[in-house]
C-alpha positions as a printed NumPy array, in Angstrom:
array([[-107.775,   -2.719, -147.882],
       [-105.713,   -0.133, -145.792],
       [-107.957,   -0.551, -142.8  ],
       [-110.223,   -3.919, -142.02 ],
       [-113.303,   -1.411, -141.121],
       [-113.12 ,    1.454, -144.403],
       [-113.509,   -1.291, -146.964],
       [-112.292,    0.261, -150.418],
       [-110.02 ,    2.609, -149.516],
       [-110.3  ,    4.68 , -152.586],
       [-114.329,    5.818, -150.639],
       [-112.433,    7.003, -147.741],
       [-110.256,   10.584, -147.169],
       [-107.657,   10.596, -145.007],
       [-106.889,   13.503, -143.145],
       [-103.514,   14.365, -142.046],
       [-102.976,   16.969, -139.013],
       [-100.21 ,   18.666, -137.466],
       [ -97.843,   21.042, -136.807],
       [ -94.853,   22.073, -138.665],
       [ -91.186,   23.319, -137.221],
       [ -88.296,   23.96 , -138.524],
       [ -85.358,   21.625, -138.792],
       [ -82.213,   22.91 , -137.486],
       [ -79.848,   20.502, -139.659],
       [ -80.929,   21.621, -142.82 ],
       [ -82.163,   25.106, -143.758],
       [ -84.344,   23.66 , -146.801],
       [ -86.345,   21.256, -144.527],
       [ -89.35 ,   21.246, -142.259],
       [ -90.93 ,   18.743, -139.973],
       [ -94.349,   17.902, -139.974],
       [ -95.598,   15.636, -136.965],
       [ -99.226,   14.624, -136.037],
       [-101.793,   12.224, -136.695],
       [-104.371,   11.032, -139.317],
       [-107.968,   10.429, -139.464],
       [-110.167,    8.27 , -142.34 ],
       [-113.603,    9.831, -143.22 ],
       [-116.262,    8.789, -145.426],
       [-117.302,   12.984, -145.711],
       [-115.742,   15.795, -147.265],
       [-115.602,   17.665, -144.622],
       [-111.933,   17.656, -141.886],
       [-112.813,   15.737, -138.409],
       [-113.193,   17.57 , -135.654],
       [-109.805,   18.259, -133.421],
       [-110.815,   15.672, -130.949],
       [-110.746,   13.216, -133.173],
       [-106.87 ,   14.338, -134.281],
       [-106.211,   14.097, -131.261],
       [-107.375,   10.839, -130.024],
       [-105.964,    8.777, -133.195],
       [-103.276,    6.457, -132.75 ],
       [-102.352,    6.914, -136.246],
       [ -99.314,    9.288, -135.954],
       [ -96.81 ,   10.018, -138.37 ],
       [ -93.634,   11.928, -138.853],
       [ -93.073,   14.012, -141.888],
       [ -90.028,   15.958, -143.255],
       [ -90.496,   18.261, -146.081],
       [ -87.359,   19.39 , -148.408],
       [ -87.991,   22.282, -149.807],
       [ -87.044,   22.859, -153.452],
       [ -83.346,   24.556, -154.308],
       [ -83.915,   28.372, -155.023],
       [ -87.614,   27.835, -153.271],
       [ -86.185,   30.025, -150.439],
       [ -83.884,   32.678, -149.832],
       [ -82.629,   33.614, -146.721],
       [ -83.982,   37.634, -145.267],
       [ -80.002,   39.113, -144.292],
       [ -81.914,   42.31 , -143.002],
       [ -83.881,   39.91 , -140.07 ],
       [ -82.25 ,   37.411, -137.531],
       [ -83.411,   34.453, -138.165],
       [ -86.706,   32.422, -135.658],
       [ -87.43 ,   29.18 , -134.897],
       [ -90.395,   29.304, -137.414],
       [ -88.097,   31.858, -140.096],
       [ -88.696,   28.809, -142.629],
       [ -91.719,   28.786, -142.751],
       [ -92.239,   32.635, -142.825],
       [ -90.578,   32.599, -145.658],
       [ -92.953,   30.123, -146.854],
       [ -95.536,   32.253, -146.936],
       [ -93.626,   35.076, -148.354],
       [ -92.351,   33.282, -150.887],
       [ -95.505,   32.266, -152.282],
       [ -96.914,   35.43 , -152.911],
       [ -94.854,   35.603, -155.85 ],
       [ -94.859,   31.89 , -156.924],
       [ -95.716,   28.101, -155.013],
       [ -93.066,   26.616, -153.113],
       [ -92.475,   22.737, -154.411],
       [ -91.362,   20.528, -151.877],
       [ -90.515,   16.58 , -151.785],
       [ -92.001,   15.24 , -148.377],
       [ -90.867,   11.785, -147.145],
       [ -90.99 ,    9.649, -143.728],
       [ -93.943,    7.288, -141.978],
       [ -97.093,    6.849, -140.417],
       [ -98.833,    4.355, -138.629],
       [-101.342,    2.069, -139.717],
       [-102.951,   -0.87 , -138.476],
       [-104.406,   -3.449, -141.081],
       [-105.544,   -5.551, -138.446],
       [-102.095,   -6.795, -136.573],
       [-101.381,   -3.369, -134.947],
       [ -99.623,   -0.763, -136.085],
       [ -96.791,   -0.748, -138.53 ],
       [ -94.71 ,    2.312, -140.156],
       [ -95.506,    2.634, -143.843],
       [ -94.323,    5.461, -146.301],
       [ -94.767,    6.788, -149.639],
       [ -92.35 ,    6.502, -152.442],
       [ -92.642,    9.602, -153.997],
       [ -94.916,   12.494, -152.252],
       [ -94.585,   16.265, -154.364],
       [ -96.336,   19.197, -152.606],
       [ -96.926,   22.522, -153.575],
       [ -97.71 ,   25.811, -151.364],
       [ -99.726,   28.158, -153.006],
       [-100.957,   31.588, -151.854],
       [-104.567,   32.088, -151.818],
       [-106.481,   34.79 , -153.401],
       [-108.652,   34.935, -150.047],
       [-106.431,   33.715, -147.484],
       [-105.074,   37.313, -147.083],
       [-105.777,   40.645, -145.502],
       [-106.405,   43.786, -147.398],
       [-103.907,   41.933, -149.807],
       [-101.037,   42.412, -147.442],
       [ -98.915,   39.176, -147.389],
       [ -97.768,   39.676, -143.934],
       [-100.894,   39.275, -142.862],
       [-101.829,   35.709, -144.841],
       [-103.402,   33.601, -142.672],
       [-103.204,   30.243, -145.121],
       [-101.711,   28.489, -148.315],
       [-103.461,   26.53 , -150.159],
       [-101.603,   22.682, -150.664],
       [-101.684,   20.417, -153.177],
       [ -99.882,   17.842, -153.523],
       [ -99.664,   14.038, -155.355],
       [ -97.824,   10.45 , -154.678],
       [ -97.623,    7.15 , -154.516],
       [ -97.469,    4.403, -152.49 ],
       [ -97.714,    0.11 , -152.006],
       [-101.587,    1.108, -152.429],
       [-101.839,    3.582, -154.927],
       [-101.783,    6.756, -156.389],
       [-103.342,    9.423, -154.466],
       [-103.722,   13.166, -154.474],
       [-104.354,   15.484, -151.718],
       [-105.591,   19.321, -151.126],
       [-105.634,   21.064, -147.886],
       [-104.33 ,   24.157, -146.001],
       [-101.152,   25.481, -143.815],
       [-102.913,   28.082, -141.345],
       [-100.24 ,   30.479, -139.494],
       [-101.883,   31.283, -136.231],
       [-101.369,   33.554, -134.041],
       [ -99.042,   35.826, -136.076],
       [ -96.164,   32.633, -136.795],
       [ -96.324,   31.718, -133.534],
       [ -97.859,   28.078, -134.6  ],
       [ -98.217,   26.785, -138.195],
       [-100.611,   23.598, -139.034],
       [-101.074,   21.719, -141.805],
       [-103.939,   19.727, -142.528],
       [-103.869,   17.937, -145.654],
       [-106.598,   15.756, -147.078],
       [-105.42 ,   12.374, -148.959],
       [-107.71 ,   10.393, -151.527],
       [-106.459,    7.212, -153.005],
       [-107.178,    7.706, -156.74 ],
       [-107.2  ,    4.42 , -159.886],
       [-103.978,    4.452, -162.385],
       [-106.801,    5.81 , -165.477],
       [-107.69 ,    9.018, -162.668],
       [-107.155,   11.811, -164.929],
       [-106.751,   14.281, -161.998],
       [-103.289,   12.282, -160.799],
       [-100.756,   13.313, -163.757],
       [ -97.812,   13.   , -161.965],
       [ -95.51 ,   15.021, -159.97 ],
       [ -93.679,   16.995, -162.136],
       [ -95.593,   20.039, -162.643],
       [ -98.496,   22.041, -160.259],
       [-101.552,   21.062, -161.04 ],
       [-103.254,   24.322, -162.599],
       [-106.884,   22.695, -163.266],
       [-107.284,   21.996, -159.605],
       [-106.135,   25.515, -158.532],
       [-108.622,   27.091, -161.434],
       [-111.213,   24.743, -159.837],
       [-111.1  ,   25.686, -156.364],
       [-111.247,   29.207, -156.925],
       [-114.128,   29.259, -159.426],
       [-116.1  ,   27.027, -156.512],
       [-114.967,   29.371, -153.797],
       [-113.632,   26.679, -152.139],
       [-110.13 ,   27.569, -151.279],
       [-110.736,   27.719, -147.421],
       [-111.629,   24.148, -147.092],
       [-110.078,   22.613, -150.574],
       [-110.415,   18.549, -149.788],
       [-113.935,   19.065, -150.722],
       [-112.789,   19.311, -154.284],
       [-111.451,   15.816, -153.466],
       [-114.465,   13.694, -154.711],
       [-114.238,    9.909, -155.109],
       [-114.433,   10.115, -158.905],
       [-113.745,   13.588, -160.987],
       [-116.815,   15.602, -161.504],
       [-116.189,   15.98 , -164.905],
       [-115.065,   13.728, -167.474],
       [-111.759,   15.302, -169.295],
       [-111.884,   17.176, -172.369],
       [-110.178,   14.918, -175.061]])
Protein backbone atom coordinates (compact mmCIF):
# COMPACT_ATOMS: atom_id res chain seq x y z
CA UNK A 1 0.00 0.00 0.00
CA UNK A 2 1.21 3.71 -0.33
CA UNK A 3 0.97 4.26 3.39
CA UNK A 4 1.21 1.26 6.22
CA UNK A 5 -1.98 3.01 8.06
CA UNK A 6 -4.63 3.82 4.69
CA UNK A 7 -4.68 0.18 3.72
CA UNK A 8 -5.98 0.08 -0.04
CA UNK A 9 -5.00 3.06 -1.34
CA UNK A 10 -7.52 3.19 -4.06
CA UNK A 11 -10.33 4.07 -0.49
CA UNK A 12 -8.22 6.97 0.27
CA UNK A 13 -8.06 10.79 -1.55
CA UNK A 14 -5.16 12.52 -1.45
CA UNK A 15 -5.19 16.06 -1.27
CA UNK A 16 -2.57 18.18 -2.67
CA UNK A 17 -2.13 21.97 -1.38
CA UNK A 18 -0.19 24.85 -2.30
CA UNK A 19 0.75 27.76 -3.84
CA UNK A 20 1.74 28.47 -7.30
CA UNK A 21 4.55 31.15 -8.71
CA UNK A 22 5.89 31.78 -11.59
CA UNK A 23 9.15 30.45 -12.91
CA UNK A 24 11.49 32.97 -14.13
CA UNK A 25 13.54 30.50 -16.53
CA UNK A 26 10.83 29.60 -18.59
CA UNK A 27 7.79 31.72 -19.51
CA UNK A 28 5.53 28.46 -20.14
CA UNK A 29 6.14 27.07 -16.58
CA UNK A 30 4.82 27.41 -13.07
CA UNK A 31 5.80 26.05 -9.73
CA UNK A 32 3.59 24.48 -7.48
CA UNK A 33 5.02 23.76 -3.85
CA UNK A 34 3.14 22.45 -0.72
CA UNK A 35 2.06 19.47 0.95
CA UNK A 36 -0.44 16.53 0.80
CA UNK A 37 -2.96 15.04 2.99
CA UNK A 38 -4.81 11.26 2.69
CA UNK A 39 -8.57 11.25 3.64
CA UNK A 40 -11.03 8.62 3.82
CA UNK A 41 -13.98 11.70 3.09
CA UNK A 42 -14.82 13.67 0.24
CA UNK A 43 -14.50 16.57 1.66
CA UNK A 44 -10.53 18.84 1.56
CA UNK A 45 -8.79 18.74 5.24
CA UNK A 46 -8.80 21.52 7.07
CA UNK A 47 -5.60 24.06 6.57
CA UNK A 48 -4.06 22.87 9.74
CA UNK A 49 -3.76 19.75 8.67
CA UNK A 50 -1.82 21.12 5.23
CA UNK A 51 0.09 22.58 7.19
CA UNK A 52 1.31 20.18 9.69
CA UNK A 53 2.04 17.26 7.00
CA UNK A 54 5.41 16.24 6.37
CA UNK A 55 4.41 15.13 3.04
CA UNK A 56 5.70 18.02 0.83
CA UNK A 57 6.23 18.08 -2.69
CA UNK A 58 7.52 20.24 -5.45
CA UNK A 59 5.65 20.62 -8.65
CA UNK A 60 6.44 22.35 -12.01
CA UNK A 61 3.77 22.75 -14.50
CA UNK A 62 4.62 23.35 -18.42
CA UNK A 63 2.14 24.90 -19.89
CA UNK A 64 1.04 23.83 -23.37
CA UNK A 65 2.67 25.76 -26.67
CA UNK A 66 0.08 28.44 -27.90
CA UNK A 67 -1.74 27.91 -24.23
CA UNK A 68 -0.51 31.49 -23.51
CA UNK A 69 0.22 34.59 -25.12
CA UNK A 70 2.04 37.22 -23.76
CA UNK A 71 -0.33 40.93 -22.93
CA UNK A 72 2.41 43.66 -24.94
CA UNK A 73 -0.06 46.47 -23.69
CA UNK A 74 0.85 45.41 -19.65
CA UNK A 75 4.39 45.00 -18.02
CA UNK A 76 4.67 41.93 -17.02
CA UNK A 77 4.21 40.64 -12.62
CA UNK A 78 5.56 38.13 -10.74
CA UNK A 79 2.16 36.23 -10.93
CA UNK A 80 1.54 37.63 -15.01
CA UNK A 81 1.48 33.69 -15.77
CA UNK A 82 -0.87 32.84 -14.06
CA UNK A 83 -3.16 35.87 -14.84
CA UNK A 84 -3.08 34.87 -17.96
CA UNK A 85 -4.20 31.61 -16.80
CA UNK A 86 -7.24 32.69 -15.90
CA UNK A 87 -7.76 34.82 -18.87
CA UNK A 88 -6.99 32.41 -21.07
CA UNK A 89 -9.50 30.07 -19.98
CA UNK A 90 -12.38 32.03 -20.47
CA UNK A 91 -12.14 31.26 -23.97
CA UNK A 92 -10.80 27.64 -23.79
CA UNK A 93 -8.80 25.21 -20.82
CA UNK A 94 -5.25 25.58 -20.55
CA UNK A 95 -3.46 21.87 -20.85
CA UNK A 96 -0.46 21.56 -18.99
CA UNK A 97 2.14 18.54 -18.37
CA UNK A 98 3.11 18.72 -14.54
CA UNK A 99 6.18 16.75 -13.35
CA UNK A 100 8.57 16.62 -10.11
CA UNK A 101 8.21 14.76 -6.40
CA UNK A 102 6.68 14.36 -3.23
CA UNK A 103 7.32 12.73 -0.17
CA UNK A 104 6.06 9.65 1.10
CA UNK A 105 6.78 7.40 3.79
CA UNK A 106 5.82 3.60 3.36
CA UNK A 107 7.09 2.86 6.60
CA UNK A 108 11.12 3.63 6.31
CA UNK A 109 10.70 7.46 6.21
CA UNK A 110 10.29 9.52 3.60
CA UNK A 111 11.41 9.05 0.06
CA UNK A 112 10.82 11.33 -3.23
CA UNK A 113 8.48 9.57 -5.64
CA UNK A 114 6.97 11.02 -8.97
CA UNK A 115 4.57 10.36 -11.59
CA UNK A 116 5.36 9.36 -15.08
CA UNK A 117 2.97 11.10 -16.92
CA UNK A 118 0.57 13.79 -15.02
CA UNK A 119 -1.91 15.97 -17.83
CA UNK A 120 -3.92 18.83 -16.24
CA UNK A 121 -6.40 20.96 -17.51
CA UNK A 122 -7.66 24.59 -16.25
CA UNK A 123 -11.04 25.22 -16.93
CA UNK A 124 -13.15 28.33 -16.24
CA UNK A 125 -16.14 27.84 -14.21
CA UNK A 126 -19.58 28.82 -15.00
CA UNK A 127 -19.89 30.04 -11.20
CA UNK A 128 -16.51 30.85 -10.25
CA UNK A 129 -17.05 34.39 -11.71
CA UNK A 130 -18.53 37.76 -10.99
CA UNK A 131 -21.35 39.28 -12.89
CA UNK A 132 -19.56 37.19 -15.71
CA UNK A 133 -16.60 39.49 -15.74
CA UNK A 134 -13.38 37.36 -16.10
CA UNK A 135 -11.28 39.77 -14.29
CA UNK A 136 -13.02 39.17 -11.51
CA UNK A 137 -12.84 34.99 -11.50
CA UNK A 138 -12.09 33.90 -8.36
CA UNK A 139 -11.35 29.95 -9.44
CA UNK A 140 -10.72 27.30 -12.28
CA UNK A 141 -11.89 24.31 -12.12
CA UNK A 142 -8.81 21.34 -12.57
CA UNK A 143 -8.84 18.20 -13.83
CA UNK A 144 -6.36 16.34 -14.47
CA UNK A 145 -5.13 12.33 -14.97
CA UNK A 146 -1.69 10.15 -14.59
CA UNK A 147 0.14 7.53 -13.70
CA UNK A 148 2.45 6.29 -11.52
CA UNK A 149 4.55 2.89 -9.86
CA UNK A 150 0.93 2.52 -8.15
CA UNK A 151 -1.52 3.29 -10.56
CA UNK A 152 -3.64 5.22 -12.55
CA UNK A 153 -5.31 7.99 -10.88
CA UNK A 154 -7.43 11.00 -11.66
CA UNK A 155 -7.86 14.13 -9.81
CA UNK A 156 -10.42 17.30 -9.66
CA UNK A 157 -9.92 20.33 -7.64
CA UNK A 158 -9.63 24.17 -7.81
CA UNK A 159 -6.92 27.16 -8.39
CA UNK A 160 -8.47 30.09 -6.16
CA UNK A 161 -6.81 33.68 -6.99
CA UNK A 162 -7.07 35.53 -3.75
CA UNK A 163 -6.85 38.63 -3.00
CA UNK A 164 -7.04 40.11 -6.53
CA UNK A 165 -3.60 37.84 -7.93
CA UNK A 166 -1.89 38.64 -5.11
CA UNK A 167 -1.75 34.70 -4.04
CA UNK A 168 -2.92 31.76 -6.21
CA UNK A 169 -3.56 28.08 -4.57
CA UNK A 170 -4.17 25.04 -5.90
CA UNK A 171 -5.70 22.29 -4.22
CA UNK A 172 -6.11 19.28 -6.15
CA UNK A 173 -7.74 16.07 -5.03
CA UNK A 174 -5.99 12.63 -6.25
CA UNK A 175 -7.87 9.13 -6.32
CA UNK A 176 -6.00 6.08 -7.33
CA UNK A 177 -8.38 4.46 -9.87
CA UNK A 178 -8.13 0.17 -11.37
CA UNK A 179 -6.75 -0.21 -15.18
CA UNK A 180 -10.88 -1.32 -16.22
CA UNK A 181 -11.92 2.50 -14.42
CA UNK A 182 -13.83 3.85 -17.20
CA UNK A 183 -13.48 7.45 -15.88
CA UNK A 184 -9.35 7.26 -16.49
CA UNK A 185 -9.18 7.31 -20.51
CA UNK A 186 -6.02 8.68 -20.81
CA UNK A 187 -4.39 11.94 -21.20
CA UNK A 188 -4.87 12.98 -24.46
CA UNK A 189 -8.03 14.77 -24.53
CA UNK A 190 -10.21 16.87 -21.53
CA UNK A 191 -12.40 14.89 -20.05
CA UNK A 192 -15.94 16.40 -21.10
CA UNK A 193 -18.21 13.79 -19.01
CA UNK A 194 -16.62 14.91 -15.81
CA UNK A 195 -16.99 18.66 -16.62
CA UNK A 196 -20.89 17.91 -17.77
CA UNK A 197 -21.05 16.08 -14.39
CA UNK A 198 -19.95 18.61 -12.07
CA UNK A 199 -22.01 21.22 -13.35
CA UNK A 200 -25.30 19.30 -13.56
CA UNK A 201 -24.48 18.37 -9.58
CA UNK A 202 -23.60 21.95 -8.82
CA UNK A 203 -20.57 20.87 -7.63
CA UNK A 204 -17.96 22.93 -9.29
CA UNK A 205 -16.86 24.80 -6.04
CA UNK A 206 -15.66 21.76 -4.31
CA UNK A 207 -15.21 19.16 -7.46
CA UNK A 208 -13.16 16.08 -5.58
CA UNK A 209 -16.50 15.15 -4.34
CA UNK A 210 -17.26 13.90 -7.79
CA UNK A 211 -14.19 11.73 -7.02
CA UNK A 212 -15.99 8.58 -5.61
CA UNK A 213 -14.14 5.30 -5.04
CA UNK A 214 -16.01 3.55 -7.86
CA UNK A 215 -18.05 5.59 -10.78
CA UNK A 216 -21.60 6.23 -9.89
CA UNK A 217 -22.75 5.02 -12.94
CA UNK A 218 -21.89 2.17 -14.96
CA UNK A 219 -20.90 3.43 -18.72
CA UNK A 220 -23.21 3.44 -21.48
CA UNK A 221 -21.96 0.67 -23.94
Amino acid sequence: SIAPDMGDWRETLFFWRGDLSSVSDGFQQVAWEGTWVGSGKLEAPDAKEFTESTNKFEQKFKIGEGSLVKSKEKESSDNDQLSLMFNRSTESPVKAFCSGYYLLDNGEGHEKHGDDTHACWFIRSSSGSVSGNRENQSYLIVLARGENEFGRFISAGKLERIDGGLKYTLTLARRYVTDKDKRWKGTANLPQDTIRDLVERQIESTPWVGLTTKPLFKSRK
